[in-house]
């Protein structure tokens, strides 16, 4: 049954900013974060505690968390290893998101180790988080297909989810890194995970690479999934995967959910305003569509 309300996590400041050649100053990122919060966004993936050599756009993760902490949104950040978990906890992050790919090739390109090696490091990250009282979200990249390997089996996804369950993650997220999800694939993976881990909260992270990101959201809603990632203006993409493009745009998602009567707590016109600010910050046309057309009943000047 379709949920009456869902949680939208804004990931543009991580998934989006990591893909832009222009590196925004921390104050500009802070202003965007505060504007998102003012629009009603309550969950923000603000950055990644990864190697600044690998992703220089996110090198200011700790400073940004310091500026946005306690301002009205739960802040999460990606961590690839123990070093990242220590940095995240020291910065005061509210939630850590660990990540590994379901496919070997993408994991190697992304974090330069095998899936087994990534999973082996999870125990220590789990202890660091538990000692600090910080909850963990486990994100599975290439969960619906891999640009290098093609089809990804439900067993490959389950193996990573098992690792997350073992480390004490209370939530998992399924990442559609290069937009290979379709309604059929989404239903298969979500059903397989629920059969094995009935109590685990599942979130969906779609990229709009093939134009059916919101169609996949409809499938998620029909399956009763209550958490979705999206990116302001449709920013986003993985620098370590070929052909990666933007996430589903947050305004387009909120527009759809509003029309379906599914509550998000987010104010669409204000969110559209933030999308225009972000577009100005990067000085390029963003892929979001509702930011261009406005809400359904927006009147054109006669
Ligand atoms: N935070 C900051 N610095 C880190 C770090 C972290 N979490 N992890 C490693 N480093 C630093 C090390 O200190 C070392 O620095 P040095 O060269 O000055 O000594 C350097 O990075 C290399 O460390 P190493 O452990 O050998 O890692 P690596 O070179 O094999 O890189 C990752 C592995 C995971 C750290 C790196 O590939 C990475 O950060 N990738 C980012 C992946 C990502 O964000 N993908 C997009 C999201 S899906
Ligand atoms: Zn993504």
Short mmCIF file of N, CA, C and O in Angstrom, two decimals, residues 42-154:
data_model
loop_
_atom_site.label_atom_id
_atom_site.label_comp_id
_atom_site.label_asym_id
_atom_site.label_seq_id
_atom_site.Cartn_x
_atom_site.Cartn_y
_atom_site.Cartn_z
N UNK A 42 14.44 18.04 5.91
CA UNK A 42 14.83 17.64 7.28
C UNK A 42 15.94 16.60 7.31
O UNK A 42 16.39 16.20 8.38
N UNK A 43 16.36 16.14 6.13
CA UNK A 43 17.43 15.14 6.04
C UNK A 43 18.35 15.54 4.90
O UNK A 43 17.91 15.62 3.75
N UNK A 44 19.60 15.81 5.24
CA UNK A 44 20.54 16.25 4.21
C UNK A 44 21.81 15.40 4.27
O UNK A 44 22.43 15.27 5.33
N UNK A 45 22.18 14.82 3.12
CA UNK A 45 23.49 14.19 3.03
C UNK A 45 24.44 15.31 2.63
O UNK A 45 24.44 15.75 1.49
N UNK A 46 25.21 15.81 3.60
CA UNK A 46 25.94 17.07 3.38
C UNK A 46 27.25 16.92 2.65
O UNK A 46 27.72 17.87 2.03
N UNK A 47 27.92 15.75 2.80
CA UNK A 47 29.25 15.64 2.22
C UNK A 47 29.72 14.19 2.33
O UNK A 47 28.92 13.30 2.66
N UNK A 48 31.00 13.97 2.06
CA UNK A 48 31.61 12.65 2.26
C UNK A 48 32.93 12.85 2.99
O UNK A 48 33.67 13.78 2.68
N UNK A 49 33.21 11.95 3.94
CA UNK A 49 34.52 11.98 4.59
C UNK A 49 35.41 10.97 3.86
O UNK A 49 35.74 9.92 4.36
N UNK A 50 35.71 11.34 2.60
CA UNK A 50 36.56 10.49 1.76
C UNK A 50 37.90 11.19 1.58
O UNK A 50 38.13 12.27 2.15
N UNK A 51 38.79 10.58 0.81
CA UNK A 51 40.09 11.20 0.58
C UNK A 51 39.91 12.50 -0.21
O UNK A 51 39.30 12.49 -1.28
N UNK A 52 40.47 13.62 0.29
CA UNK A 52 40.35 14.88 -0.45
C UNK A 52 41.07 14.83 -1.79
O UNK A 52 40.76 15.61 -2.69
N UNK A 53 42.02 13.88 -1.93
CA UNK A 53 42.68 13.74 -3.23
C UNK A 53 41.71 13.09 -4.22
O UNK A 53 41.70 13.43 -5.40
N UNK A 54 40.87 12.18 -3.74
CA UNK A 54 39.92 11.48 -4.62
C UNK A 54 38.75 12.39 -4.99
O UNK A 54 38.28 12.39 -6.12
N UNK A 55 38.24 13.16 -4.01
CA UNK A 55 37.08 14.03 -4.25
C UNK A 55 37.34 15.41 -3.62
O UNK A 55 36.86 15.72 -2.53
N UNK A 56 38.12 16.26 -4.30
CA UNK A 56 38.49 17.56 -3.72
C UNK A 56 37.28 18.46 -3.45
O UNK A 56 37.33 19.32 -2.56
N UNK A 57 36.20 18.25 -4.18
CA UNK A 57 35.00 19.09 -4.00
C UNK A 57 34.43 18.99 -2.59
O UNK A 57 33.73 19.90 -2.13
N UNK A 58 34.72 17.87 -1.90
CA UNK A 58 34.11 17.64 -0.59
C UNK A 58 35.14 17.70 0.54
O UNK A 58 34.91 17.19 1.64
N UNK A 59 36.27 18.32 0.27
CA UNK A 59 37.35 18.35 1.27
C UNK A 59 36.96 19.10 2.54
O UNK A 59 37.54 18.90 3.61
N UNK A 60 35.95 19.99 2.45
CA UNK A 60 35.56 20.80 3.62
C UNK A 60 34.43 20.15 4.43
O UNK A 60 33.69 20.85 5.14
N UNK A 61 34.31 18.83 4.36
CA UNK A 61 33.18 18.14 5.02
C UNK A 61 33.05 18.53 6.50
O UNK A 61 31.95 18.86 6.97
N UNK A 62 34.15 18.50 7.24
CA UNK A 62 34.07 18.76 8.69
C UNK A 62 33.59 20.19 8.96
O UNK A 62 32.72 20.43 9.81
N UNK A 63 34.14 21.14 8.22
CA UNK A 63 33.76 22.55 8.43
C UNK A 63 32.28 22.74 8.12
O UNK A 63 31.55 23.45 8.84
N UNK A 64 31.81 22.08 7.08
CA UNK A 64 30.41 22.24 6.68
C UNK A 64 29.46 21.64 7.72
O UNK A 64 28.43 22.24 8.06
N UNK A 65 29.83 20.49 8.25
CA UNK A 65 29.01 19.88 9.30
C UNK A 65 28.95 20.83 10.49
O UNK A 65 27.89 21.07 11.07
N UNK A 66 30.09 21.42 10.86
CA UNK A 66 30.14 22.37 11.98
C UNK A 66 29.17 23.52 11.77
O UNK A 66 28.49 23.96 12.70
N UNK A 67 29.07 24.01 10.54
CA UNK A 67 28.20 25.16 10.26
C UNK A 67 26.73 24.80 10.23
O UNK A 67 25.87 25.63 10.56
N UNK A 68 26.40 23.58 9.79
CA UNK A 68 24.98 23.24 9.59
C UNK A 68 24.39 22.40 10.72
O UNK A 68 23.17 22.21 10.79
N UNK A 69 25.24 21.93 11.61
CA UNK A 69 24.75 21.07 12.69
C UNK A 69 23.78 21.82 13.60
O UNK A 69 24.01 22.97 13.95
N UNK A 70 22.68 21.14 13.94
CA UNK A 70 21.72 21.72 14.87
C UNK A 70 20.88 22.82 14.26
O UNK A 70 20.18 23.55 14.96
N UNK A 71 20.89 22.96 12.95
CA UNK A 71 20.13 24.04 12.29
C UNK A 71 18.77 23.56 11.78
O UNK A 71 18.09 24.26 11.04
N UNK A 72 18.39 22.31 12.15
CA UNK A 72 17.04 21.87 11.79
C UNK A 72 16.95 20.65 10.90
O UNK A 72 15.84 20.20 10.60
N UNK A 73 18.10 20.12 10.46
CA UNK A 73 18.04 18.91 9.63
C UNK A 73 19.01 17.87 10.20
O UNK A 73 20.04 18.22 10.78
N UNK A 74 18.66 16.60 10.02
CA UNK A 74 19.59 15.52 10.34
C UNK A 74 20.65 15.51 9.25
O UNK A 74 20.31 15.47 8.06
N UNK A 75 21.91 15.53 9.65
CA UNK A 75 23.01 15.56 8.68
C UNK A 75 23.67 14.19 8.59
O UNK A 75 24.06 13.62 9.61
N UNK A 76 23.78 13.69 7.37
CA UNK A 76 24.51 12.43 7.18
C UNK A 76 25.65 12.67 6.21
O UNK A 76 25.67 13.68 5.49
N UNK A 77 26.62 11.77 6.20
CA UNK A 77 27.73 11.87 5.26
C UNK A 77 28.25 10.48 4.94
O UNK A 77 28.16 9.57 5.76
N UNK A 78 28.81 10.35 3.74
CA UNK A 78 29.38 9.07 3.32
C UNK A 78 30.75 8.86 3.95
O UNK A 78 31.55 9.80 4.02
N UNK A 79 31.02 7.63 4.39
CA UNK A 79 32.37 7.29 4.85
C UNK A 79 32.81 5.97 4.19
O UNK A 79 32.05 5.01 4.18
N UNK A 80 34.02 5.95 3.61
CA UNK A 80 34.46 4.75 2.91
C UNK A 80 35.28 3.80 3.78
O UNK A 80 35.48 2.65 3.42
N UNK A 81 35.77 4.30 4.91
CA UNK A 81 36.72 3.50 5.71
C UNK A 81 36.76 4.04 7.15
O UNK A 81 36.05 4.99 7.50
N UNK A 82 37.63 3.42 7.95
CA UNK A 82 37.74 3.77 9.37
C UNK A 82 38.17 5.23 9.55
O UNK A 82 37.64 5.97 10.39
N UNK A 83 39.11 5.66 8.72
CA UNK A 83 39.57 7.05 8.73
C UNK A 83 38.38 8.01 8.56
O UNK A 83 38.21 8.97 9.32
N UNK A 84 37.53 7.71 7.60
CA UNK A 84 36.35 8.55 7.34
C UNK A 84 35.38 8.53 8.51
O UNK A 84 34.80 9.56 8.88
N UNK A 85 35.19 7.36 9.11
CA UNK A 85 34.28 7.26 10.25
C UNK A 85 34.79 8.10 11.42
O UNK A 85 34.01 8.81 12.07
N UNK A 86 36.09 8.04 11.67
CA UNK A 86 36.67 8.85 12.77
C UNK A 86 36.49 10.33 12.49
O UNK A 86 36.11 11.11 13.37
N UNK A 87 36.77 10.73 11.25
CA UNK A 87 36.61 12.15 10.89
C UNK A 87 35.16 12.59 11.03
O UNK A 87 34.88 13.68 11.54
N UNK A 88 34.25 11.74 10.60
CA UNK A 88 32.82 12.08 10.65
C UNK A 88 32.32 12.25 12.08
O UNK A 88 31.63 13.23 12.40
N UNK A 89 32.70 11.30 12.92
CA UNK A 89 32.27 11.34 14.33
C UNK A 89 32.87 12.58 15.01
O UNK A 89 32.18 13.31 15.74
N UNK A 90 34.15 12.85 14.73
CA UNK A 90 34.80 14.01 15.35
C UNK A 90 34.13 15.31 14.91
O UNK A 90 34.04 16.28 15.68
N UNK A 91 33.62 15.34 13.70
CA UNK A 91 32.96 16.55 13.18
C UNK A 91 31.56 16.73 13.76
O UNK A 91 30.96 17.79 13.62
N UNK A 92 31.03 15.65 14.37
CA UNK A 92 29.69 15.76 14.96
C UNK A 92 28.57 15.38 14.02
O UNK A 92 27.44 15.84 14.18
N UNK A 93 28.85 14.54 13.04
CA UNK A 93 27.81 14.12 12.09
C UNK A 93 26.69 13.38 12.84
O UNK A 93 26.94 12.70 13.83
N UNK A 94 25.45 13.52 12.35
CA UNK A 94 24.31 12.87 13.01
C UNK A 94 24.16 11.41 12.60
O UNK A 94 23.59 10.59 13.32
N UNK A 95 24.61 11.08 11.39
CA UNK A 95 24.43 9.72 10.86
C UNK A 95 25.55 9.44 9.86
O UNK A 95 25.90 10.31 9.07
N UNK A 96 26.13 8.23 9.94
CA UNK A 96 27.16 7.85 8.98
C UNK A 96 26.55 6.95 7.92
O UNK A 96 25.76 6.06 8.24
N UNK A 97 26.92 7.17 6.68
CA UNK A 97 26.48 6.28 5.60
C UNK A 97 27.71 5.55 5.05
O UNK A 97 28.59 6.18 4.47
N UNK A 98 27.76 4.25 5.31
CA UNK A 98 28.85 3.45 4.74
C UNK A 98 28.41 3.00 3.35
O UNK A 98 27.22 2.94 3.07
N UNK A 99 29.36 2.73 2.49
CA UNK A 99 28.96 2.31 1.16
C UNK A 99 29.90 1.26 0.58
O UNK A 99 31.09 1.22 0.88
N UNK A 100 29.31 0.38 -0.21
CA UNK A 100 30.05 -0.61 -0.98
C UNK A 100 29.18 -0.94 -2.17
O UNK A 100 27.96 -0.74 -2.12
N UNK A 101 29.79 -1.42 -3.23
CA UNK A 101 29.02 -1.75 -4.43
C UNK A 101 28.64 -3.22 -4.40
O UNK A 101 29.34 -4.04 -3.81
N UNK A 102 27.56 -3.54 -5.06
CA UNK A 102 27.17 -4.95 -5.19
C UNK A 102 28.06 -5.62 -6.24
O UNK A 102 28.24 -6.83 -6.24
N UNK A 103 28.63 -4.84 -7.14
CA UNK A 103 29.50 -5.40 -8.20
C UNK A 103 30.97 -5.10 -7.90
O UNK A 103 31.32 -4.01 -7.44
N UNK A 104 31.82 -6.09 -8.19
CA UNK A 104 33.26 -5.97 -7.90
C UNK A 104 33.93 -4.82 -8.65
O UNK A 104 34.68 -4.04 -8.07
N UNK A 105 33.65 -4.72 -9.95
CA UNK A 105 34.38 -3.75 -10.76
C UNK A 105 34.11 -2.32 -10.29
O UNK A 105 35.04 -1.51 -10.16
N UNK A 106 32.85 -2.01 -10.01
CA UNK A 106 32.55 -0.65 -9.55
C UNK A 106 33.18 -0.40 -8.18
O UNK A 106 33.71 0.69 -7.92
N UNK A 107 33.17 -1.41 -7.31
CA UNK A 107 33.77 -1.20 -5.99
C UNK A 107 35.27 -0.91 -6.12
O UNK A 107 35.80 -0.01 -5.47
N UNK A 108 35.94 -1.66 -7.02
CA UNK A 108 37.38 -1.44 -7.24
C UNK A 108 37.63 -0.03 -7.73
O UNK A 108 38.53 0.66 -7.25
N UNK A 109 36.84 0.44 -8.68
CA UNK A 109 37.07 1.77 -9.24
C UNK A 109 36.73 2.85 -8.22
O UNK A 109 37.37 3.90 -8.18
N UNK A 110 35.75 2.58 -7.40
CA UNK A 110 35.26 3.59 -6.46
C UNK A 110 36.17 3.71 -5.24
O UNK A 110 36.54 4.82 -4.85
N UNK A 111 36.50 2.60 -4.63
CA UNK A 111 37.27 2.66 -3.37
C UNK A 111 38.55 1.82 -3.40
O UNK A 111 39.20 1.60 -2.38
N UNK A 112 38.89 1.29 -4.58
CA UNK A 112 40.14 0.58 -4.80
C UNK A 112 40.33 -0.63 -3.90
O UNK A 112 41.41 -0.88 -3.36
N UNK A 113 39.24 -1.32 -3.68
CA UNK A 113 39.36 -2.61 -2.99
C UNK A 113 38.19 -3.51 -3.38
O UNK A 113 37.24 -3.05 -4.00
N UNK A 114 38.32 -4.79 -3.00
CA UNK A 114 37.26 -5.74 -3.36
C UNK A 114 36.05 -5.52 -2.44
O UNK A 114 36.17 -4.89 -1.38
N UNK A 115 34.92 -6.07 -2.83
CA UNK A 115 33.72 -5.96 -1.98
C UNK A 115 34.01 -6.63 -0.64
O UNK A 115 33.66 -6.10 0.42
N UNK A 116 34.69 -7.78 -0.66
CA UNK A 116 35.01 -8.50 0.59
C UNK A 116 35.86 -7.61 1.50
O UNK A 116 35.64 -7.56 2.71
N UNK A 117 36.84 -6.91 0.91
CA UNK A 117 37.69 -6.02 1.73
C UNK A 117 36.87 -4.87 2.32
O UNK A 117 37.06 -4.49 3.47
N UNK A 118 35.97 -4.30 1.49
CA UNK A 118 35.11 -3.23 2.01
C UNK A 118 34.29 -3.75 3.19
O UNK A 118 34.22 -3.11 4.24
N UNK A 119 33.69 -4.92 3.01
CA UNK A 119 32.82 -5.47 4.07
C UNK A 119 33.65 -5.80 5.32
O UNK A 119 33.18 -5.62 6.45
N UNK A 120 34.90 -6.26 5.13
CA UNK A 120 35.74 -6.62 6.27
C UNK A 120 36.02 -5.39 7.15
O UNK A 120 36.22 -5.51 8.35
N UNK A 121 36.06 -4.22 6.53
CA UNK A 121 36.33 -3.00 7.31
C UNK A 121 35.11 -2.48 8.06
O UNK A 121 35.23 -1.56 8.88
N UNK A 122 33.95 -3.07 7.83
CA UNK A 122 32.71 -2.52 8.40
C UNK A 122 32.61 -2.70 9.91
O UNK A 122 32.02 -1.87 10.60
N UNK A 123 33.18 -3.81 10.43
CA UNK A 123 33.06 -4.08 11.87
C UNK A 123 33.64 -2.95 12.68
O UNK A 123 33.01 -2.44 13.63
N UNK A 124 34.83 -2.51 12.29
CA UNK A 124 35.52 -1.43 13.03
C UNK A 124 34.74 -0.11 12.90
O UNK A 124 34.60 0.63 13.88
N UNK A 125 34.22 0.16 11.71
CA UNK A 125 33.41 1.38 11.53
C UNK A 125 32.18 1.30 12.45
O UNK A 125 31.81 2.28 13.10
N UNK A 126 31.57 0.12 12.50
CA UNK A 126 30.39 -0.08 13.36
C UNK A 126 30.72 0.21 14.82
O UNK A 126 29.92 0.84 15.53
N UNK A 127 31.90 -0.21 15.28
CA UNK A 127 32.29 0.04 16.68
C UNK A 127 32.50 1.53 16.94
O UNK A 127 32.08 2.07 17.96
N UNK A 128 33.16 2.20 16.00
CA UNK A 128 33.40 3.65 16.16
C UNK A 128 32.06 4.39 16.26
O UNK A 128 31.87 5.25 17.13
N UNK A 129 31.12 4.01 15.38
CA UNK A 129 29.82 4.67 15.38
C UNK A 129 29.05 4.36 16.66
O UNK A 129 28.47 5.26 17.28
N UNK A 130 29.08 3.10 17.08
CA UNK A 130 28.35 2.71 18.29
C UNK A 130 28.89 3.44 19.51
O UNK A 130 28.13 3.95 20.35
N UNK A 131 30.23 3.52 19.62
CA UNK A 131 30.84 4.22 20.76
C UNK A 131 30.41 5.68 20.80
O UNK A 131 30.27 6.28 21.87
N UNK A 132 30.21 6.27 19.63
CA UNK A 132 29.83 7.69 19.56
C UNK A 132 28.31 7.86 19.58
O UNK A 132 27.81 8.99 19.58
N UNK A 133 27.57 6.75 19.57
CA UNK A 133 26.11 6.84 19.55
C UNK A 133 25.56 7.36 18.23
O UNK A 133 24.48 7.97 18.20
N UNK A 134 26.31 7.13 17.15
CA UNK A 134 25.87 7.62 15.83
C UNK A 134 25.29 6.46 15.02
O UNK A 134 25.95 5.44 14.84
N UNK A 135 24.04 6.58 14.54
CA UNK A 135 23.45 5.49 13.75
C UNK A 135 24.08 5.37 12.37
O UNK A 135 24.67 6.32 11.86
N UNK A 136 23.94 4.17 11.81
CA UNK A 136 24.57 3.89 10.52
C UNK A 136 23.54 3.50 9.47
O UNK A 136 22.61 2.74 9.72
N UNK A 137 23.76 4.06 8.30
CA UNK A 137 22.97 3.74 7.13
C UNK A 137 23.93 3.00 6.18
O UNK A 137 25.04 3.47 5.97
N UNK A 138 23.51 1.88 5.63
CA UNK A 138 24.38 1.14 4.70
C UNK A 138 23.90 1.30 3.27
O UNK A 138 22.78 0.94 2.94
N UNK A 139 24.74 1.87 2.42
CA UNK A 139 24.32 2.13 1.06
C UNK A 139 24.95 1.12 0.09
O UNK A 139 26.16 0.89 0.14
N UNK A 140 24.12 0.55 -0.75
CA UNK A 140 24.60 -0.43 -1.74
C UNK A 140 24.63 0.23 -3.10
O UNK A 140 23.58 0.54 -3.68
N UNK A 141 25.84 0.48 -3.62
CA UNK A 141 25.94 1.07 -4.96
C UNK A 141 25.75 -0.02 -6.01
O UNK A 141 25.89 -1.22 -5.71
N UNK A 142 25.43 0.37 -7.22
CA UNK A 142 25.15 -0.53 -8.35
C UNK A 142 24.16 -1.65 -7.98
O UNK A 142 24.26 -2.78 -8.44
N UNK A 143 23.16 -1.32 -7.15
CA UNK A 143 22.22 -2.34 -6.66
C UNK A 143 21.26 -2.83 -7.75
O UNK A 143 20.67 -3.90 -7.61
N UNK A 144 21.10 -2.03 -8.81
CA UNK A 144 20.12 -2.42 -9.84
C UNK A 144 20.79 -2.67 -11.20
O UNK A 144 20.12 -2.75 -12.23
N UNK A 145 22.11 -2.76 -11.18
CA UNK A 145 22.84 -2.98 -12.43
C UNK A 145 24.18 -2.24 -12.34
O UNK A 145 24.31 -1.26 -11.61
N UNK A 146 25.17 -2.75 -13.07
CA UNK A 146 26.52 -2.17 -13.01
C UNK A 146 26.94 -1.76 -14.42
O UNK A 146 26.81 -2.55 -15.36
N UNK A 147 27.47 -0.54 -14.58
CA UNK A 147 27.85 -0.11 -15.93
C UNK A 147 28.99 -0.94 -16.50
O UNK A 147 29.17 -0.99 -17.72
N UNK A 148 29.76 -1.60 -15.64
CA UNK A 148 30.88 -2.42 -16.12
C UNK A 148 30.51 -3.89 -16.27
O UNK A 148 31.01 -4.59 -17.13
N UNK A 149 29.63 -4.39 -15.41
CA UNK A 149 29.34 -5.83 -15.38
C UNK A 149 27.94 -6.19 -15.88
O UNK A 149 27.62 -7.36 -16.04
N UNK A 150 27.08 -5.20 -16.06
CA UNK A 150 25.72 -5.49 -16.52
C UNK A 150 24.81 -5.87 -15.36
O UNK A 150 24.82 -5.22 -14.31
N UNK A 151 24.05 -6.95 -15.55
CA UNK A 151 23.08 -7.36 -14.53
C UNK A 151 23.77 -7.68 -13.21
O UNK A 151 24.84 -8.28 -13.18
N UNK A 152 23.16 -7.24 -12.11
CA UNK A 152 23.68 -7.54 -10.77
C UNK A 152 22.66 -8.45 -10.09
O UNK A 152 21.46 -8.15 -10.07
N UNK A 153 23.09 -9.56 -9.55
CA UNK A 153 22.15 -10.52 -8.98
C UNK A 153 21.64 -10.06 -7.62
O UNK A 153 22.32 -9.31 -6.91
N UNK A 154 20.45 -10.50 -7.27
CA UNK A 154 19.91 -10.19 -5.95
C UNK A 154 20.85 -10.74 -4.87
O UNK A 154 21.02 -10.13 -3.81
#
